[in-house]
Tab-separated table of C-alpha atoms in Angstrom:
chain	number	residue	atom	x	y	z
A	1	UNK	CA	16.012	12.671	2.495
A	2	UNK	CA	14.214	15.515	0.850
A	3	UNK	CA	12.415	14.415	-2.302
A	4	UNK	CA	13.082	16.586	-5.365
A	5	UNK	CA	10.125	17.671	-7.699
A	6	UNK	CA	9.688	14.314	-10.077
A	7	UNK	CA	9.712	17.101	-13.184
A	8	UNK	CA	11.045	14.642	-15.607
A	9	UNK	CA	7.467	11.875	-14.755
A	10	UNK	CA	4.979	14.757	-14.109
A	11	UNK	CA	5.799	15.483	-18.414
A	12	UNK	CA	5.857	11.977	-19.634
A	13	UNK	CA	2.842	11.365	-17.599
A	14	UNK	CA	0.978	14.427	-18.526
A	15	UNK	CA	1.949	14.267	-22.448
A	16	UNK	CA	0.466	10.688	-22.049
A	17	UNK	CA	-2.816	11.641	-20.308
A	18	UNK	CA	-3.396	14.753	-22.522
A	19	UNK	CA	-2.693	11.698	-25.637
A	20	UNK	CA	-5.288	9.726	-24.347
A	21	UNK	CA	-7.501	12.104	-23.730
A	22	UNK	CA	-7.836	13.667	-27.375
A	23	UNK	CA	-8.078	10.441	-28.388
A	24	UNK	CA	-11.640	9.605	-26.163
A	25	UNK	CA	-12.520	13.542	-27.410
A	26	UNK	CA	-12.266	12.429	-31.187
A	27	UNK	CA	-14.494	9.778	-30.251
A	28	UNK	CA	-17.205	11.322	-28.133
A	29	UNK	CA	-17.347	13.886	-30.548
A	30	UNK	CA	-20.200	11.312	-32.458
A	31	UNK	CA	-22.197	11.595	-29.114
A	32	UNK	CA	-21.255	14.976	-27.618
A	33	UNK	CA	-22.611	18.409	-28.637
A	34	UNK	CA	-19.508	20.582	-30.196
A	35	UNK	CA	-20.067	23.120	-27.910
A	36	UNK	CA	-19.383	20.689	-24.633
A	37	UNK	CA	-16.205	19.048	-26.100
A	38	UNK	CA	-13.749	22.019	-25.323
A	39	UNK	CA	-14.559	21.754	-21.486
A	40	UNK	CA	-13.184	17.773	-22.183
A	41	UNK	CA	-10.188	19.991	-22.512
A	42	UNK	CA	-10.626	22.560	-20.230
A	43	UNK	CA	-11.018	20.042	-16.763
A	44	UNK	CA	-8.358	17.608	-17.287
A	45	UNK	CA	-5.572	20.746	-18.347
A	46	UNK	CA	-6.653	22.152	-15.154
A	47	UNK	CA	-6.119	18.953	-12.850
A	48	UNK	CA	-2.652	18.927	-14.362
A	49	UNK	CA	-2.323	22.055	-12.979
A	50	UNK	CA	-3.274	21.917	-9.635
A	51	UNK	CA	-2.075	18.540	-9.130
A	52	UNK	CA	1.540	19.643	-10.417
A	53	UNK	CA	1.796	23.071	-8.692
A	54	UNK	CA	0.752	21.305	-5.091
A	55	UNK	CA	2.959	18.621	-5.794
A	56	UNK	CA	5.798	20.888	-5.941
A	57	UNK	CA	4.930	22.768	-2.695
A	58	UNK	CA	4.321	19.028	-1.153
A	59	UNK	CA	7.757	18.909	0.759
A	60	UNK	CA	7.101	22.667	2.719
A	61	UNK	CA	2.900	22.859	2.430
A	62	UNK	CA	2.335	19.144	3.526
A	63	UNK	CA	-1.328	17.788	2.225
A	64	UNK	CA	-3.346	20.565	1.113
A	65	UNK	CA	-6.740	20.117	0.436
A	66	UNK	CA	-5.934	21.651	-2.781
A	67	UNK	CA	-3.323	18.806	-3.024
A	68	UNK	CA	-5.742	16.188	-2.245
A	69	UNK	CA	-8.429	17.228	-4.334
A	70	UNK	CA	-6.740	17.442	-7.342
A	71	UNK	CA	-4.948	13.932	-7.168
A	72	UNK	CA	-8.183	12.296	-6.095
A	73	UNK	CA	-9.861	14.038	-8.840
A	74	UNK	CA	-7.090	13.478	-11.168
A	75	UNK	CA	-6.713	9.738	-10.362
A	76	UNK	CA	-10.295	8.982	-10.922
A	77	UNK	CA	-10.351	10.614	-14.391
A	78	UNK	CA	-7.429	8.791	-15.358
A	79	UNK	CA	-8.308	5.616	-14.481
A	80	UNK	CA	-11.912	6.170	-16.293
A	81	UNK	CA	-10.293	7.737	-19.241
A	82	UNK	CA	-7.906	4.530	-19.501
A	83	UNK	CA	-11.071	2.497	-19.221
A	84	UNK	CA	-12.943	4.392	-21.928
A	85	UNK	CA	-9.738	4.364	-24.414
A	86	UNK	CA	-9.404	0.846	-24.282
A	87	UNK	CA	-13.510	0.427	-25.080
A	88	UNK	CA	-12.463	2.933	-28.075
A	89	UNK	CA	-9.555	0.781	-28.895
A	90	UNK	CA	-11.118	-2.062	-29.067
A	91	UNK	CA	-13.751	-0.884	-31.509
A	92	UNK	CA	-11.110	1.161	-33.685
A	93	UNK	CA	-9.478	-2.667	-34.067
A	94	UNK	CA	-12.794	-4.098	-35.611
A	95	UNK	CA	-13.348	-1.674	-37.538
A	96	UNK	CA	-9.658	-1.767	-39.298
A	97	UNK	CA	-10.124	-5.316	-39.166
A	98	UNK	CA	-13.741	-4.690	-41.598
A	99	UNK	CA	-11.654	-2.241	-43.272
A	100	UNK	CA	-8.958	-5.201	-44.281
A	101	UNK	CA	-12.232	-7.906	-45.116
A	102	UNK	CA	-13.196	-4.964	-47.217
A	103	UNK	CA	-9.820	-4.127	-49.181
A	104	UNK	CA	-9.120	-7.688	-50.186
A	105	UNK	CA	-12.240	-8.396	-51.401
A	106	UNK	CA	-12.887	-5.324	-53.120
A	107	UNK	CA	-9.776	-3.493	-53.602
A	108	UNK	CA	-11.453	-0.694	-51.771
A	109	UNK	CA	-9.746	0.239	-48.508
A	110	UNK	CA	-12.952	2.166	-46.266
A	111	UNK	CA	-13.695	1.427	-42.449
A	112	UNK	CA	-17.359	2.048	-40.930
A	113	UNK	CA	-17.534	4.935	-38.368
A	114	UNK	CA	-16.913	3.979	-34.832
A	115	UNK	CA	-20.355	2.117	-33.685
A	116	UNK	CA	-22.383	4.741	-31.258
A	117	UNK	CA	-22.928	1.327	-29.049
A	118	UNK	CA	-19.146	1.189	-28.279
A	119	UNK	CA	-18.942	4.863	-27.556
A	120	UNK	CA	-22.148	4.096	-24.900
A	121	UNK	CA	-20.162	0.844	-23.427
A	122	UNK	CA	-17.529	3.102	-22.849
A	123	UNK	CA	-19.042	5.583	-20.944
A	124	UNK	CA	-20.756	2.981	-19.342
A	125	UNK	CA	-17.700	1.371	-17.858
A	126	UNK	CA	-16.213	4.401	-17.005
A	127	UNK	CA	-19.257	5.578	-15.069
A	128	UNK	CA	-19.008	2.305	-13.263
A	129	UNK	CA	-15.350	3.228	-12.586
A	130	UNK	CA	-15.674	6.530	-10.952
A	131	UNK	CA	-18.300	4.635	-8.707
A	132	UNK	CA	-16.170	2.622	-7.643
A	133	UNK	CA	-13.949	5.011	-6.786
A	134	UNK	CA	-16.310	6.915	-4.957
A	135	UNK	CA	-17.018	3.911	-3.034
A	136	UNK	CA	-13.233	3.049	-2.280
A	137	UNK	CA	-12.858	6.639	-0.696
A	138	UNK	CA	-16.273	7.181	0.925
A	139	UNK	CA	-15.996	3.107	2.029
A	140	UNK	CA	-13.541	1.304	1.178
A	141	UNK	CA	-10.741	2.732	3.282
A	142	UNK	CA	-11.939	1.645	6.156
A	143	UNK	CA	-13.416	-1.583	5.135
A	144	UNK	CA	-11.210	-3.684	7.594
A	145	UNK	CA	-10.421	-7.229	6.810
A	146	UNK	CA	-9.061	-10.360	8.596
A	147	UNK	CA	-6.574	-12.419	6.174
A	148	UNK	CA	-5.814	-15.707	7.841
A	149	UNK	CA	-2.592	-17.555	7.483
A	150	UNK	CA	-1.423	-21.209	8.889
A	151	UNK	CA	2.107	-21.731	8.600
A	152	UNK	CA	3.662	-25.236	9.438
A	153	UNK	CA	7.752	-25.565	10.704
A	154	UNK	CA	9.724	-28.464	11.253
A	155	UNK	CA	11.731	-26.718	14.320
A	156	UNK	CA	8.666	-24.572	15.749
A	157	UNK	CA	9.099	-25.454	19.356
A	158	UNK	CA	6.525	-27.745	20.634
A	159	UNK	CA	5.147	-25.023	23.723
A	160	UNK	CA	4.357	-22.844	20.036
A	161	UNK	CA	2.291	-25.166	18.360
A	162	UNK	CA	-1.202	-23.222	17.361
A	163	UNK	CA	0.570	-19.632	18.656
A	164	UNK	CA	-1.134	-16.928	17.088
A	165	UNK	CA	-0.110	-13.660	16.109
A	166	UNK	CA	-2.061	-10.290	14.438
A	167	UNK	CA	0.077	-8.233	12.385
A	168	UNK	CA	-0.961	-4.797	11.143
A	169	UNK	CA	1.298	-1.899	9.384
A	170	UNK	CA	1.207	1.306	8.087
A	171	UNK	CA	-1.183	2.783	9.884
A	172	UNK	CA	-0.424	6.689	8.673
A	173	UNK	CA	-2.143	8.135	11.582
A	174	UNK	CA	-2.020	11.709	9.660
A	175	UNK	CA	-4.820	10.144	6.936
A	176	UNK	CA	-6.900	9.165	9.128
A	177	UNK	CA	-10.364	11.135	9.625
A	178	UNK	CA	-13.003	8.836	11.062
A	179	UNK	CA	-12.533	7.565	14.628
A	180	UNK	CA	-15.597	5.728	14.730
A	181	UNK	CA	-14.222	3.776	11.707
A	182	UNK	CA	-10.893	3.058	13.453
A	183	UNK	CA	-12.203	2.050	16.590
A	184	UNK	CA	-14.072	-0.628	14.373
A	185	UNK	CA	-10.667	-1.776	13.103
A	186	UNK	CA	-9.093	-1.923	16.709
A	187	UNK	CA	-12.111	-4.182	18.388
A	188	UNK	CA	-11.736	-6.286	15.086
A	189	UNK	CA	-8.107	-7.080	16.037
A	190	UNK	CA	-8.679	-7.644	19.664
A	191	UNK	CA	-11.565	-10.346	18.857
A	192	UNK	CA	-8.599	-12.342	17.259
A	193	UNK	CA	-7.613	-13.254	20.409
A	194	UNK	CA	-4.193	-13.279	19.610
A	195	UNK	CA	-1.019	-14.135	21.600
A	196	UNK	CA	1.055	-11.760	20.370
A	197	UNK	CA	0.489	-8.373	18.238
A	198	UNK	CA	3.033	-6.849	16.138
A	199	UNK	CA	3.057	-3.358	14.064
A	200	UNK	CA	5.416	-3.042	11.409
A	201	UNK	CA	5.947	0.415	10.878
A	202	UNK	CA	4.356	3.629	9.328
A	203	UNK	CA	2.587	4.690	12.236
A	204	UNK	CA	2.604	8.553	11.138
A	205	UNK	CA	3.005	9.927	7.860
A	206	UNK	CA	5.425	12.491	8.402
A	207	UNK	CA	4.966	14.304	11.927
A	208	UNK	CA	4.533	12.262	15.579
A	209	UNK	CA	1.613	14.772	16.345
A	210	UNK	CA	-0.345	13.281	13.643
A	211	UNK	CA	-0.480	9.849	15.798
A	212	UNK	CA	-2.022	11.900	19.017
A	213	UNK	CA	-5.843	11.581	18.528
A	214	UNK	CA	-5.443	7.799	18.129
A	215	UNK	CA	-3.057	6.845	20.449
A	216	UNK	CA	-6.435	5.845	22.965
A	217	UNK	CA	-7.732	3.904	20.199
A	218	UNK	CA	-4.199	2.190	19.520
A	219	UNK	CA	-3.664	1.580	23.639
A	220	UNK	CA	-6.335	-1.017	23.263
A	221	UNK	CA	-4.950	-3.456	21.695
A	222	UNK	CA	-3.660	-6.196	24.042
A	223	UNK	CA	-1.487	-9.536	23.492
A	224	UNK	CA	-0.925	-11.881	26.518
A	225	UNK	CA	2.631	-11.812	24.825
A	226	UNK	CA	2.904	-8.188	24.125
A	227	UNK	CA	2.652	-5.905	21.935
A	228	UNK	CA	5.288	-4.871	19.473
A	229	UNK	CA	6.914	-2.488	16.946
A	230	UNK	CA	9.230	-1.340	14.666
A	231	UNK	CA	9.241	2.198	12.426
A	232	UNK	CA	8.946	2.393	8.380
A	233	UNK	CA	10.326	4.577	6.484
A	234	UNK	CA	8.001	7.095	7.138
A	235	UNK	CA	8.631	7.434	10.864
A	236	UNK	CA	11.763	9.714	9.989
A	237	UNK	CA	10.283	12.618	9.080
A	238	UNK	CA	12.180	12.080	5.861
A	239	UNK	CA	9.325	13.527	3.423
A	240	UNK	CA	8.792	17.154	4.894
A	241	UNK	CA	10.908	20.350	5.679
A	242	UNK	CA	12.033	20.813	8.736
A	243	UNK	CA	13.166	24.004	10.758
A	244	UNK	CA	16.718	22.106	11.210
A	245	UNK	CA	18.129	18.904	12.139
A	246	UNK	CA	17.552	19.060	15.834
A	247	UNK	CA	13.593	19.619	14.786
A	248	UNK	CA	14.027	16.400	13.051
A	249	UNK	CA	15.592	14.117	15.957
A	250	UNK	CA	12.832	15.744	18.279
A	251	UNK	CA	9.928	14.556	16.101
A	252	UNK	CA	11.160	11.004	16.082
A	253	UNK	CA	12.145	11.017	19.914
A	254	UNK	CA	8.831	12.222	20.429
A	255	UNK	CA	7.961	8.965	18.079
A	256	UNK	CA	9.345	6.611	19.885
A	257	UNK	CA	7.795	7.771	23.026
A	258	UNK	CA	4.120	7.666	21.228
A	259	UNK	CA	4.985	4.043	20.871
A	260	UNK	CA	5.581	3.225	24.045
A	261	UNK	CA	2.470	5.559	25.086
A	262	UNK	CA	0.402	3.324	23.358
A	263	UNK	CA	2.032	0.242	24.972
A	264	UNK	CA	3.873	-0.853	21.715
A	265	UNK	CA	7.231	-2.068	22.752
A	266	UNK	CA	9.636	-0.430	19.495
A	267	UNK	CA	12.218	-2.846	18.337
A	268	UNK	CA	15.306	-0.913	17.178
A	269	UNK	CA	17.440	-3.021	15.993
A	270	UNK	CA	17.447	-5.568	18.435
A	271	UNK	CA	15.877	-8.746	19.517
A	272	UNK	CA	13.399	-10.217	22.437
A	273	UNK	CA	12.860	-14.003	23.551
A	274	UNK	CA	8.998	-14.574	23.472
A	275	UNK	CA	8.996	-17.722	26.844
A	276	UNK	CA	5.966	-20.054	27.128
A	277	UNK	CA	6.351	-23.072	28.986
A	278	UNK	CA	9.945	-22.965	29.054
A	279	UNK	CA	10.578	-22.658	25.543
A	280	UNK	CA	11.694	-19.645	23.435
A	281	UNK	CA	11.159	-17.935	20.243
A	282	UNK	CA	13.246	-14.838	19.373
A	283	UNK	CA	11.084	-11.698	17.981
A	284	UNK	CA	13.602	-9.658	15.999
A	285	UNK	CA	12.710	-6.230	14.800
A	286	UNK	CA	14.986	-3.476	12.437
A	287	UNK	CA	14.503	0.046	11.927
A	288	UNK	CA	14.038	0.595	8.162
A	289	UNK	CA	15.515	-0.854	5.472
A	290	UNK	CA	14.469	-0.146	2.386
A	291	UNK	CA	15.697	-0.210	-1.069
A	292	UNK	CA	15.475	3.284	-2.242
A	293	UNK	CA	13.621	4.165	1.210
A	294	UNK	CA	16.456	4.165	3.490
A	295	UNK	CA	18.583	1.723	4.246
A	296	UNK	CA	19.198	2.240	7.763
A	297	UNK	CA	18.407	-0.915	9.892
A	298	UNK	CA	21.347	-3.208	11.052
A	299	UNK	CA	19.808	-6.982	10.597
A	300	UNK	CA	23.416	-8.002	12.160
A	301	UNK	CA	22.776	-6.378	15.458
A	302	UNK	CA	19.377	-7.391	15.806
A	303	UNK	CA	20.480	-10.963	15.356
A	304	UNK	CA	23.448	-10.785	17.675
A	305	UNK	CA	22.765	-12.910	20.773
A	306	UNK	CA	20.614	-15.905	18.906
A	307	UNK	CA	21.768	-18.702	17.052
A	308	UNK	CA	21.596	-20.520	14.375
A	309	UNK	CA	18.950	-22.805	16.158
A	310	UNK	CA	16.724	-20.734	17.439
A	311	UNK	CA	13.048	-20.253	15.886
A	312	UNK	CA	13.155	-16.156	14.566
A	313	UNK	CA	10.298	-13.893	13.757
A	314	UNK	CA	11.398	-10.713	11.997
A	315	UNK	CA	9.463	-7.209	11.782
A	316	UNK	CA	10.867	-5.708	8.791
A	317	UNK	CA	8.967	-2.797	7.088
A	318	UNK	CA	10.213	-3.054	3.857
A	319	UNK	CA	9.703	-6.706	2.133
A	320	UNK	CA	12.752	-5.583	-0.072
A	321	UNK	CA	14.884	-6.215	3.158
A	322	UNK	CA	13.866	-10.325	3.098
A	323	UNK	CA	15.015	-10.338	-0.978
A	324	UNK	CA	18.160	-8.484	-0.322
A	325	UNK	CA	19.383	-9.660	3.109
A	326	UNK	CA	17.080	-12.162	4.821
A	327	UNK	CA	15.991	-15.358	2.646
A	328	UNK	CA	19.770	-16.282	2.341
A	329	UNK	CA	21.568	-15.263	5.486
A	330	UNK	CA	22.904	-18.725	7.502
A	331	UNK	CA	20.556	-17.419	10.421
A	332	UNK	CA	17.637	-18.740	8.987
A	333	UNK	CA	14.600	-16.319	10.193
A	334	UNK	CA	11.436	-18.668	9.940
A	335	UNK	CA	8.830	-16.029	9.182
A	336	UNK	CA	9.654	-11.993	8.488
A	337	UNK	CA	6.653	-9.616	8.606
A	338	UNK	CA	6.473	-6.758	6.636
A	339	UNK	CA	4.385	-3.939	4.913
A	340	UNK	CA	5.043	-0.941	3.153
A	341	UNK	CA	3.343	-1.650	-0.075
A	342	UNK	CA	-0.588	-1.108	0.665
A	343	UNK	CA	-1.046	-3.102	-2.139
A	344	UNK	CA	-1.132	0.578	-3.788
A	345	UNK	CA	-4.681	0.458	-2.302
A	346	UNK	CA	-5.950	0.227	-5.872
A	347	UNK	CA	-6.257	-3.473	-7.635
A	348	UNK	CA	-7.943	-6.876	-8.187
A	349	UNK	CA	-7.978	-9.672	-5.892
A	350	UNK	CA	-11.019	-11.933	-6.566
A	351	UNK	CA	-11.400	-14.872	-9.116
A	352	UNK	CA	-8.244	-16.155	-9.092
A	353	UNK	CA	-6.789	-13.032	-10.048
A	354	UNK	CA	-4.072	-11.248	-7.956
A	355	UNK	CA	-3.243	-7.549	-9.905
A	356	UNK	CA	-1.882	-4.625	-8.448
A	357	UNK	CA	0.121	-1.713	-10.073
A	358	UNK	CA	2.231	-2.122	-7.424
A	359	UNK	CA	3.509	-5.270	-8.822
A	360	UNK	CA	5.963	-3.179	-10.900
A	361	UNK	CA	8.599	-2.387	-8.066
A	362	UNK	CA	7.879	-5.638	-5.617
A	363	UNK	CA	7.196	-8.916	-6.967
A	364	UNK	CA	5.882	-9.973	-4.106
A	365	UNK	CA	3.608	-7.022	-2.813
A	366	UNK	CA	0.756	-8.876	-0.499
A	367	UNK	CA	0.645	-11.957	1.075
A	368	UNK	CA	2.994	-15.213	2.044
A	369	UNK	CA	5.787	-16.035	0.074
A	370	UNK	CA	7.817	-19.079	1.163
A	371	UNK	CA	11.319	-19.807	-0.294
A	372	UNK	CA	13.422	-22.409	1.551
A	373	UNK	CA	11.617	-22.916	4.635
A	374	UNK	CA	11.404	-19.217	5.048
A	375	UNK	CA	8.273	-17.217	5.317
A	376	UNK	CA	7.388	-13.472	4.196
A	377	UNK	CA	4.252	-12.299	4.828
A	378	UNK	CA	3.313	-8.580	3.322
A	379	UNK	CA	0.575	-7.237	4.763
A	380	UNK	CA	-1.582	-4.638	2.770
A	381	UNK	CA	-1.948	-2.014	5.257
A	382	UNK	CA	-4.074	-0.894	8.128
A	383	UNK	CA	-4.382	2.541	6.903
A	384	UNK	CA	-3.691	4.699	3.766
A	385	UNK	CA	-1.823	7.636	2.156
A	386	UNK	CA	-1.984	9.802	-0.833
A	387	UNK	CA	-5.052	8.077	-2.063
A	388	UNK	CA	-7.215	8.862	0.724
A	389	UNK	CA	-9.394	5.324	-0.131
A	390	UNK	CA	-8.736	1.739	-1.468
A	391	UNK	CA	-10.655	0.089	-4.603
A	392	UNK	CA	-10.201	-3.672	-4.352
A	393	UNK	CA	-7.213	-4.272	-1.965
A	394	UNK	CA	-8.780	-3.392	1.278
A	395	UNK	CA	-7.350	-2.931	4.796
A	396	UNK	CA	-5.532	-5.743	6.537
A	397	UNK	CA	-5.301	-7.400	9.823
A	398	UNK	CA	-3.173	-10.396	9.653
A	399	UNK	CA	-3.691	-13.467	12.005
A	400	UNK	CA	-1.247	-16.062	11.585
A	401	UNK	CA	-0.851	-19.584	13.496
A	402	UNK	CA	2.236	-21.337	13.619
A	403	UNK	CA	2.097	-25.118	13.324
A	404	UNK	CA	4.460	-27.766	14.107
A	405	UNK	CA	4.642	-29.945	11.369
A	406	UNK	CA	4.418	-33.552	12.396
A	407	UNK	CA	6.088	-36.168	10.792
């Protein structure tokens, strides 16, 4: 599944940014010598550029640094610019609304120039926004958190009660550039002291080699009830050229054997009973499925062999695969883990408020969503892609306990 050149996008978006961005010109032009303002021109044309003619050659080049630079570059203008319009907005709206005191009362329709103040608070906030920026890609990328979860079941079985599992996903080996950072991720997850560890796909971001350097880090991790895995869409080798198919089927046999390498027991498809004290739990696991990413895992084979009674745990990458196939199937799975989303690495989670861009193509992006006595649980990410940082969703590691709920 080759992706095409988004042509159609790239245009709307950069007919939009190019917009906005004579519209913050017109206004720094009160603040700004003459002779700087074409250069406000100048820089963002040539992102658009750069980032559209390495965009194109994304499929055969891979990640360029010319590729990376000029999204991270374009991505943090953008964002500021958006910040610095809506400043400018905000101050155009007073003064049309003086403009309005000052036609009914005088017949006289005229509008004070745009306060030199707002123009400062502007650039002010979008100052503050490339620093943040900065910070999310020097920083924040690797700023590891733990994200704690109790969930309580009627039917957990009673050897179960306070079991505890550490989820990660999406690691996208390929992005990652600081071992010493990693390493600080993996002793974080072992100092869970979990029972059982699962990865939910996205352990590459296109090629199995990228996974190599890490795979000592990765071998660390230990569960006294194993370690497991399943792959995400980005396992396939779906997003780069390859020589021919055979190429293809190599890289992700070579996957698969990473996996196991690293002591990651990969799930295709199929199920496992997890046994303590005589009692069971089935651990479930699909190979992709993914609306508009792929829609090749077979939930029905995974679940063939358990019943309707048993207590399920499902890796799924894709949370789109619990709205489309899981929440209503009459096997009820108790909890589904998945990933995928990152959160986009990029939004808002503190006082209260829960914003991501992201929030446009999954509803539920992050966290645990319950519907029926049915758990999904999204986790942000463990690593990152395209934008090499993350500004105010941060990396996850998941530890969940399962309760039995007593009457």
């Amino acid at each position: 599944m080759r992706r095409k050149f988004p042509f159609v996008p790239i245009l709307i978006f950069a007919l939009l940014f190019l917009a906005m961005n004579g519209y913050a010109v017109s206004a720094l032009a009160r603040v700004v010598e003459a002779s700087v303002l074409p250069w406000l021109w100048v820089f963002p044309m040539l992102l658009l550029v750069l980032f559209s003619f390495s965009l194109s050659r994304l499929s055969v080049d891979g990640q360029t640094n010319l590729f990376k630079i000029s999204a991270h570059a374009l991505l943090v203008y953008f964002v500021s610019l958006i910040v610095f319009v809506i400043t400018t907005v905000l101050t155009d709206i007073y003064r049309l609304v003086i403009a309005g005191f000052s036609y009914i009362s005088n017949s006289n329709f005229t509008h004070p120039e745009r306060p030199i103040n707002g123009i400062y608070l502007g650039i002010l906030l979008s100052l503050l926004i490339i620093i943040v920026f900065i910070y999310g890609i020097l920083r924040g990328k690797y700023a590891y958190r733990v994200i704690k979860h109790t969930l309580y079941f009627d039917d957990l079985p009673a050897a179960f009660d306070s079991f505890k599992l550490v989820q990660i996903s999406d690691v996208h080996a390929g992005s990652l550039n600081n071992p010493k950072a990693v390493q600080k991720g993996i002793d974080l997850i072992n100092r869970q002291h979990a029972d059982l560890f699962v990865f939910t796909g996205d352990l590459v971001n296109n090629k199995a080699e990228e996974v190599k350097p890490y795979i000592n880090h990765f071998a660390q991790i230990k569960a006294p009830y194993g370690q497991f895995s399943v792959l995400g869409n980005h396992d396939y080798g779906d997003y780069v050229k390859w020589e021919n198919e055979t190429a293809k089927r190599n890289n992700l046999d070579q996957l698969k054997k990473y996996h196991a390498e690293i002591g990651f027991r990969l799930l295709l498809d199929e199920h496992v009973a997890i046994e303590k004290d005589g009692q069971q739990i089935q651990l479930l696991g699909v190979e992709n499925w993914g609306l508009g990413f792929g829609e090749r895992g077979d939930f029905e084979k995974a679940l063939k062999g358990t019943t309707t009674d048993d207590f399920k745990i499902l890796l799924s990458h894709d949370p789109s695969h619990w709205e489309a196939q899981v929440k209503q199937h009459p096997s009820k799975v108790h909890l589904t883990l998945a990933g995928h989303t990152h959160g986009m690495q990029f939004g808002i989670e503190a006082f209260g408020i829960k914003w991501s861009p992201v929030q446009f193509r999954y509803k539920h992006w992050a966290g645990v969503k319950e519907t029926n006595g049915r758990y999904l649980n999204v986790n942000r990410g463990f690593g990152f892609i395209g934008f090499s940082g993350r500004v105010g969703i941060w990396p996850e590691i998941t530890l969940i306990e399962l309760r039995r709920k007593r009457s």
